[in-house]
Amino acid sequence: PPEMERGPVAAILLCALCVPAALPSGSEPVPLGLKAWIVVNSTPCSVTCGLGVKEERLCEVSPAGERRNCSRLRSRCLSDWICGLRHLSVPEGKPFRLSCLSPDAASLEGQDFGYTWRFARGLITANDLLFHPLRNPSPSLSFSPALESHSGTYRCDVQVLSSFQLVKRIYFGLRVIPRDLVDLDFQKSLTWEQRLAASGEEPGNATGAGEREQKHREFWEKQWFYEAVLGIGSGVILGILLSLGLCCLGRIWGK
């Protein structure tokens, strides 16, 4: 019957009118007591791999969008956890230390970290199959002093103890150079111009022993040039005189 068909339609229209009334109005104001803390800017991570530190500016933002009570916080940041292989050289007999985690990242409070060291003796490699465990639970490894037997590759892994998440892996390729093999005195191997450049001076502004050495060198270069010119000139004049003498003798004998 027509009355039964109009019943469901009327019920649907009534529900459609009731739904908007049940929804909150979009023009309802935000409560005045509502506050939010938002990071407004942040510095880049202090390292390009592994665990580092960044500085963030945290501000309280009001419903009107005003910033107040801002403060700066330092927090840890994580980029790529694989740091690759670093090549290092140290003279035999001198103390040396390898550090697995930057001091800034290690000093911040929060998560505790575990450190695992491995060693490949006498090899510079990143092949994990060639490493053997090395007992050292600290973030650094010290050599006092460094010996030739310490040469090789050291691998350090940093993990978060609570989750066992690996946050850094770095390889140190260490070469310990024997004392009698090479002289590592850098200053002795430099030329006079390189020493000036290393000290921040210009060759034209040189003073002291270096300037005297340069002037002495220039003096002898000039002396050599003058002697060469004098020798060539003397040879030319002697040749001309000899030619004239031979011509005169030829004419006399011809008569």
Short mmCIF file of C-alpha atoms in Angstrom, two decimals:
data_model
loop_
_atom_site.label_atom_id
_atom_site.label_comp_id
_atom_site.label_asym_id
_atom_site.label_seq_id
_atom_site.Cartn_x
_atom_site.Cartn_y
_atom_site.Cartn_z
CA PRO A 1 0.00 0.00 0.00
CA PRO A 2 1.14 3.63 -0.47
CA GLU A 3 1.13 4.26 3.29
CA MET A 4 3.70 1.46 3.86
CA GLU A 5 5.98 2.79 1.07
CA ARG A 6 5.99 6.32 2.55
CA GLY A 7 6.94 5.05 6.04
CA PRO A 8 10.63 4.08 5.40
CA VAL A 9 11.20 7.22 3.33
CA ALA A 10 9.98 9.45 6.13
CA ALA A 11 12.21 7.63 8.63
CA ILE A 12 15.31 8.12 6.43
CA LEU A 13 14.60 11.85 6.01
CA LEU A 14 14.16 12.24 9.76
CA CYS A 15 17.54 10.57 10.45
CA ALA A 16 19.27 12.77 7.86
CA LEU A 17 17.97 15.87 9.64
CA CYS A 18 19.14 14.61 13.04
CA VAL A 19 22.78 13.79 12.01
CA PRO A 20 24.00 17.42 11.47
CA ALA A 21 22.53 18.37 14.84
CA ALA A 22 24.60 15.64 16.53
CA LEU A 23 27.93 16.76 14.95
CA PRO A 24 30.02 19.51 16.61
CA SER A 25 29.84 22.93 15.02
CA GLY A 26 32.90 24.06 13.05
CA SER A 27 32.65 27.57 14.47
CA GLU A 28 33.05 26.41 18.06
CA PRO A 29 36.01 28.32 19.64
CA VAL A 30 39.17 26.53 20.84
CA PRO A 31 39.41 26.45 24.66
CA LEU A 32 41.61 29.25 25.96
CA GLY A 33 43.51 26.94 28.30
CA LEU A 34 44.67 24.64 25.49
CA LYS A 35 48.49 24.70 24.99
CA ALA A 36 50.85 22.87 22.68
CA TRP A 37 54.64 22.49 22.59
CA ILE A 38 56.09 22.43 19.07
CA VAL A 39 59.65 22.17 17.68
CA VAL A 40 59.94 25.32 15.57
CA ASN A 41 63.46 24.69 14.18
CA SER A 42 66.34 22.27 14.48
CA THR A 43 70.02 22.14 13.58
CA PRO A 44 71.44 19.37 11.35
CA CYS A 45 72.86 16.28 12.98
CA SER A 46 76.44 16.77 14.18
CA VAL A 47 77.65 13.66 12.32
CA THR A 48 76.99 12.23 8.88
CA CYS A 49 76.83 8.64 10.11
CA GLY A 50 76.04 6.92 13.37
CA LEU A 51 74.73 8.59 16.49
CA GLY A 52 75.12 12.36 16.80
CA VAL A 53 73.64 15.41 18.50
CA LYS A 54 71.26 18.09 17.26
CA GLU A 55 69.87 21.23 18.89
CA GLU A 56 66.14 21.94 18.78
CA ARG A 57 64.12 25.04 19.67
CA LEU A 58 60.93 24.11 21.52
CA CYS A 59 58.18 26.72 21.96
CA GLU A 60 54.77 26.85 23.59
CA VAL A 61 52.17 27.80 20.96
CA SER A 62 48.90 29.43 22.00
CA PRO A 63 45.55 28.93 20.19
CA ALA A 64 46.20 32.27 18.47
CA GLY A 65 49.51 30.99 17.08
CA GLU A 66 51.78 33.00 19.39
CA ARG A 67 55.12 31.49 20.45
CA ARG A 68 56.32 31.88 24.03
CA ASN A 69 58.44 30.21 26.70
CA CYS A 70 60.89 28.96 24.06
CA SER A 71 63.87 26.85 25.09
CA ARG A 72 66.73 25.04 23.40
CA LEU A 73 67.21 21.32 23.87
CA ARG A 74 70.02 19.00 22.79
CA SER A 75 68.98 15.54 21.70
CA ARG A 76 70.51 12.57 19.94
CA CYS A 77 70.02 12.05 16.21
CA LEU A 78 70.67 9.05 14.01
CA SER A 79 71.65 9.10 10.36
CA ASP A 80 73.15 6.22 8.38
CA TRP A 81 74.46 3.66 10.91
CA ILE A 82 77.30 2.39 8.65
CA CYS A 83 80.29 4.73 8.84
CA GLY A 84 82.68 2.84 6.57
CA LEU A 85 86.46 2.47 6.87
CA ARG A 86 88.79 5.13 8.27
CA HIS A 87 92.53 4.87 7.51
CA LEU A 88 94.86 5.88 10.35
CA SER A 89 98.65 5.89 10.78
CA VAL A 90 100.63 6.27 13.99
CA PRO A 91 104.38 6.04 14.75
CA GLU A 92 105.47 3.10 16.83
CA GLY A 93 105.97 3.91 20.50
CA LYS A 94 103.46 6.76 20.75
CA PRO A 95 100.16 6.51 22.68
CA PHE A 96 97.02 6.34 20.57
CA ARG A 97 93.27 5.93 21.10
CA LEU A 98 90.34 4.88 18.93
CA SER A 99 86.93 6.35 19.84
CA CYS A 100 83.74 4.66 18.70
CA LEU A 101 81.18 7.27 19.77
CA SER A 102 81.47 11.06 19.75
CA PRO A 103 81.83 12.62 23.23
CA ASP A 104 78.75 14.81 22.68
CA ALA A 105 76.48 11.85 21.92
CA ALA A 106 77.88 9.75 24.76
CA SER A 107 77.48 12.53 27.35
CA LEU A 108 73.72 13.02 26.86
CA GLU A 109 71.42 11.32 29.32
CA GLY A 110 68.91 8.80 28.09
CA GLN A 111 69.52 5.50 26.38
CA ASP A 112 72.38 3.26 27.50
CA PHE A 113 74.64 1.79 24.85
CA GLY A 114 76.68 -1.36 24.50
CA TYR A 115 79.94 -1.56 22.56
CA THR A 116 81.33 -4.57 20.73
CA TRP A 117 84.87 -4.57 19.29
CA ARG A 118 86.35 -6.95 16.75
CA PHE A 119 89.86 -7.12 15.27
CA ALA A 120 91.41 -8.34 12.00
CA ARG A 121 95.14 -8.52 12.71
CA GLY A 122 97.52 -7.28 10.03
CA LEU A 123 94.75 -6.57 7.51
CA ILE A 124 93.03 -3.43 6.24
CA THR A 125 89.60 -4.80 5.35
CA ALA A 126 85.86 -4.44 5.83
CA ASN A 127 85.13 -8.15 5.33
CA ASP A 128 83.27 -9.16 8.50
CA LEU A 129 84.28 -12.82 8.10
CA LEU A 130 87.91 -11.94 8.89
CA PHE A 131 87.27 -10.36 12.29
CA HIS A 132 87.70 -11.96 15.70
CA PRO A 133 86.13 -10.81 19.01
CA LEU A 134 88.09 -8.32 21.09
CA ARG A 135 87.22 -7.94 24.78
CA ASN A 136 86.64 -4.26 25.37
CA PRO A 137 83.21 -3.04 26.61
CA SER A 138 84.13 0.67 26.58
CA PRO A 139 83.50 3.15 23.73
CA SER A 140 87.25 3.72 23.24
CA LEU A 141 90.33 1.57 22.72
CA SER A 142 93.71 2.83 23.96
CA PHE A 143 97.26 1.86 22.97
CA SER A 144 100.00 2.90 25.42
CA PRO A 145 102.21 2.75 23.47
CA ALA A 146 101.27 1.68 19.95
CA LEU A 147 103.16 -1.39 18.73
CA GLU A 148 103.62 -2.84 15.28
CA SER A 149 101.55 -5.86 16.36
CA HIS A 150 98.57 -3.53 16.83
CA SER A 151 98.35 -2.95 13.06
CA GLY A 152 95.12 -4.14 11.49
CA THR A 153 91.44 -3.23 11.27
CA TYR A 154 89.25 -2.63 14.30
CA ARG A 155 85.45 -2.80 14.04
CA CYS A 156 83.20 -1.19 16.62
CA ASP A 157 79.44 -1.73 16.90
CA VAL A 158 77.19 0.49 19.05
CA GLN A 159 73.84 -0.92 20.17
CA VAL A 160 70.95 0.37 22.28
CA LEU A 161 70.84 -2.01 25.25
CA SER A 162 67.07 -1.86 25.70
CA SER A 163 66.20 -2.76 22.11
CA PHE A 164 69.52 -4.14 20.74
CA GLN A 165 69.17 -1.69 17.84
CA LEU A 166 72.44 -1.20 15.98
CA VAL A 167 73.04 2.55 15.71
CA LYS A 168 76.65 2.63 14.50
CA ARG A 169 79.31 0.47 12.87
CA ILE A 170 82.72 1.86 12.05
CA TYR A 171 86.00 0.33 10.86
CA PHE A 172 89.44 1.70 11.81
CA GLY A 173 92.29 0.65 9.51
CA LEU A 174 95.35 1.22 11.71
CA ARG A 175 98.95 1.20 10.45
CA VAL A 176 101.68 1.36 13.09
CA ILE A 177 104.87 2.54 11.36
CA PRO A 178 108.18 1.25 12.79
CA ARG A 179 110.66 3.88 13.95
CA ASP A 180 113.50 2.69 11.72
CA LEU A 181 111.33 2.51 8.58
CA VAL A 182 110.47 6.12 7.87
CA ASP A 183 111.05 9.57 9.33
CA LEU A 184 107.69 11.23 9.92
CA ASP A 185 109.13 14.71 10.56
CA PHE A 186 106.79 16.69 8.33
CA GLN A 187 108.65 19.99 8.62
CA LYS A 188 111.93 18.49 7.43
CA SER A 189 110.31 17.20 4.25
CA LEU A 190 108.98 20.64 3.22
CA THR A 191 110.65 23.04 0.83
CA TRP A 192 111.27 26.65 1.81
CA GLU A 193 108.13 27.84 -0.03
CA GLN A 194 106.00 25.07 1.55
CA ARG A 195 107.21 26.05 5.02
CA LEU A 196 106.16 29.64 4.37
CA ALA A 197 102.75 28.50 3.15
CA ALA A 198 102.31 26.27 6.22
CA SER A 199 103.14 29.19 8.54
CA GLY A 200 100.74 31.53 6.71
CA GLU A 201 103.44 33.82 5.28
CA GLU A 202 103.91 34.99 1.72
CA PRO A 203 107.26 34.36 -0.01
CA GLY A 204 107.69 38.11 -0.49
CA ASN A 205 107.21 38.75 3.23
CA ALA A 206 109.77 36.18 4.40
CA THR A 207 112.12 37.17 7.20
CA GLY A 208 115.05 35.68 9.06
CA ALA A 209 116.98 32.63 7.91
CA GLY A 210 114.52 31.80 5.15
CA GLU A 211 114.91 35.22 3.55
CA ARG A 212 118.70 35.06 3.78
CA GLU A 213 118.63 31.63 2.17
CA GLN A 214 116.47 32.92 -0.67
CA LYS A 215 118.70 35.97 -1.25
CA HIS A 216 121.79 33.79 -1.17
CA ARG A 217 120.25 31.52 -3.78
CA GLU A 218 119.27 34.47 -6.00
CA PHE A 219 122.80 35.93 -5.69
CA TRP A 220 124.44 32.77 -6.91
CA GLU A 221 121.91 32.41 -9.71
CA LYS A 222 122.81 35.92 -10.89
CA GLN A 223 126.53 35.17 -10.61
CA TRP A 224 126.10 32.05 -12.70
CA PHE A 225 124.17 34.00 -15.34
CA TYR A 226 126.84 36.71 -15.55
CA GLU A 227 129.62 34.15 -15.84
CA ALA A 228 127.77 32.33 -18.59
CA VAL A 229 127.24 35.56 -20.57
CA LEU A 230 130.87 36.55 -20.06
CA GLY A 231 132.09 33.18 -21.24
CA ILE A 232 129.93 33.20 -24.36
CA GLY A 233 130.95 36.78 -25.19
CA SER A 234 134.62 36.02 -24.72
CA GLY A 235 134.36 33.01 -27.00
CA VAL A 236 132.65 35.04 -29.73
CA ILE A 237 135.28 37.83 -29.56
CA LEU A 238 138.12 35.31 -29.58
CA GLY A 239 136.63 33.61 -32.62
CA ILE A 240 136.34 36.91 -34.49
CA LEU A 241 139.96 37.85 -33.70
CA LEU A 242 141.16 34.43 -34.75
CA SER A 243 139.28 34.71 -38.05
CA LEU A 244 140.78 38.15 -38.73
CA GLY A 245 144.27 36.86 -37.94
CA LEU A 246 143.88 33.93 -40.31
CA CYS A 247 142.63 36.23 -43.07
CA CYS A 248 145.64 38.53 -42.67
CA LEU A 249 148.08 35.64 -42.71
CA GLY A 250 146.43 34.26 -45.84
CA ARG A 251 146.88 37.55 -47.68
CA ILE A 252 150.52 37.84 -46.62
CA TRP A 253 151.33 34.36 -47.79
CA GLY A 254 149.48 34.99 -51.03
CA LYS A 255 151.79 37.85 -51.89
#
